[in-house]
Tab-separated table of C-alpha atoms in Angstrom:
chain	number	residue	atom	x	y	z
M	193	GLY	CA	0.000	0.000	0.000
M	194	CYS	CA	0.815	3.648	0.349
M	195	ARG	CA	3.028	3.318	3.415
M	196	TYR	CA	5.155	0.583	1.890
M	197	GLU	CA	5.727	2.550	-1.316
M	198	ILE	CA	6.737	5.701	0.561
M	199	GLU	CA	9.091	3.755	2.831
M	200	GLN	CA	10.713	2.055	-0.155
M	201	ARG	CA	11.132	5.388	-1.957
M	202	ASN	CA	12.645	6.990	1.141
M	203	ARG	CA	15.108	4.120	1.606
M	204	LYS	CA	16.152	4.486	-2.031
M	205	ILE	CA	16.617	8.245	-1.552
M	206	ARG	CA	18.831	7.632	1.507
M	207	LYS	CA	20.844	5.008	-0.359
M	208	ASP	CA	21.328	7.286	-3.383
M	209	TYR	CA	22.442	10.085	-1.052
M	210	GLN	CA	24.941	7.815	0.698
M	211	GLN	CA	26.294	6.813	-2.703
M	212	GLY	CA	27.076	10.422	-3.525
M	213	LYS	CA	24.059	11.975	-5.223
M	214	SER	CA	23.449	15.571	-4.165
M	215	VAL	CA	20.250	16.820	-2.552
M	216	ASP	CA	19.517	18.861	-5.690
M	217	GLU	CA	19.944	15.794	-7.925
M	218	LEU	CA	17.637	13.743	-5.699
M	219	ALA	CA	14.994	16.477	-5.743
M	220	ASP	CA	15.040	16.410	-9.561
M	221	ILE	CA	15.017	12.606	-9.777
M	222	TYR	CA	12.170	12.069	-7.313
M	223	TYR	CA	10.153	15.220	-8.126
M	224	LEU	CA	10.360	16.448	-4.532
M	225	SER	CA	11.500	19.717	-3.021
M	226	VAL	CA	15.001	20.075	-1.626
M	227	HIS	CA	13.391	20.587	1.780
M	228	SER	CA	11.515	17.261	1.484
M	229	ILE	CA	14.683	15.419	0.458
M	230	ARG	CA	16.556	16.821	3.453
M	231	LYS	CA	13.749	15.744	5.807
M	232	ILE	CA	13.875	12.217	4.365
M	233	ILE	CA	17.652	11.986	4.611
M	234	TYR	CA	17.769	13.152	8.227
M	235	GLU	CA	14.569	11.631	9.648
M	236	LYS	CA	14.872	8.798	12.131
M	237	GLU	CA	13.319	5.452	11.282
M	238	PHE	CA	10.788	3.893	13.614
M	239	PRO	CA	10.598	0.140	14.372
M	240	ARG	CA	10.248	-2.095	11.305
M	241	GLY	CA	11.734	0.635	9.131
M	242	ARG	CA	8.717	2.904	9.294
M	243	SER	CA	9.281	6.603	9.476
M	244	PHE	CA	6.958	8.894	11.360
M	245	ALA	CA	6.480	11.059	8.275
M	246	ALA	CA	5.428	8.091	6.117
M	247	ALA	CA	3.043	6.812	8.774
M	248	LEU	CA	1.479	10.248	9.236
M	249	LEU	CA	1.043	10.802	5.504
M	250	CYS	CA	-0.693	7.470	5.035
M	251	PHE	CA	-2.905	8.119	8.064
M	252	ARG	CA	-4.004	11.451	6.638
M	253	VAL	CA	-4.686	9.929	3.210
M	254	SER	CA	-6.654	7.015	4.682
M	255	LYS	CA	-8.819	9.329	6.829
M	256	ARG	CA	-9.975	11.529	3.945
M	257	LYS	CA	-13.668	11.387	3.183
M	258	PRO	CA	-14.634	10.258	-0.327
M	259	ARG	CA	-16.111	12.967	-2.522
């Protein structure tokens, strides 16, 4: 689902950063802002690899009322 995809993307972003890609390059590759990339790189992971940001985003999406 949503959470899994976001977690996988964030792990890939961290890996790419560790392998030498710049924050600007990552922002272009993943269509995210530089600020978002920095938050992903520096956020702490929660148990089972889940980040708070990913969990919160999925919670907000799942709680939206259908139109």
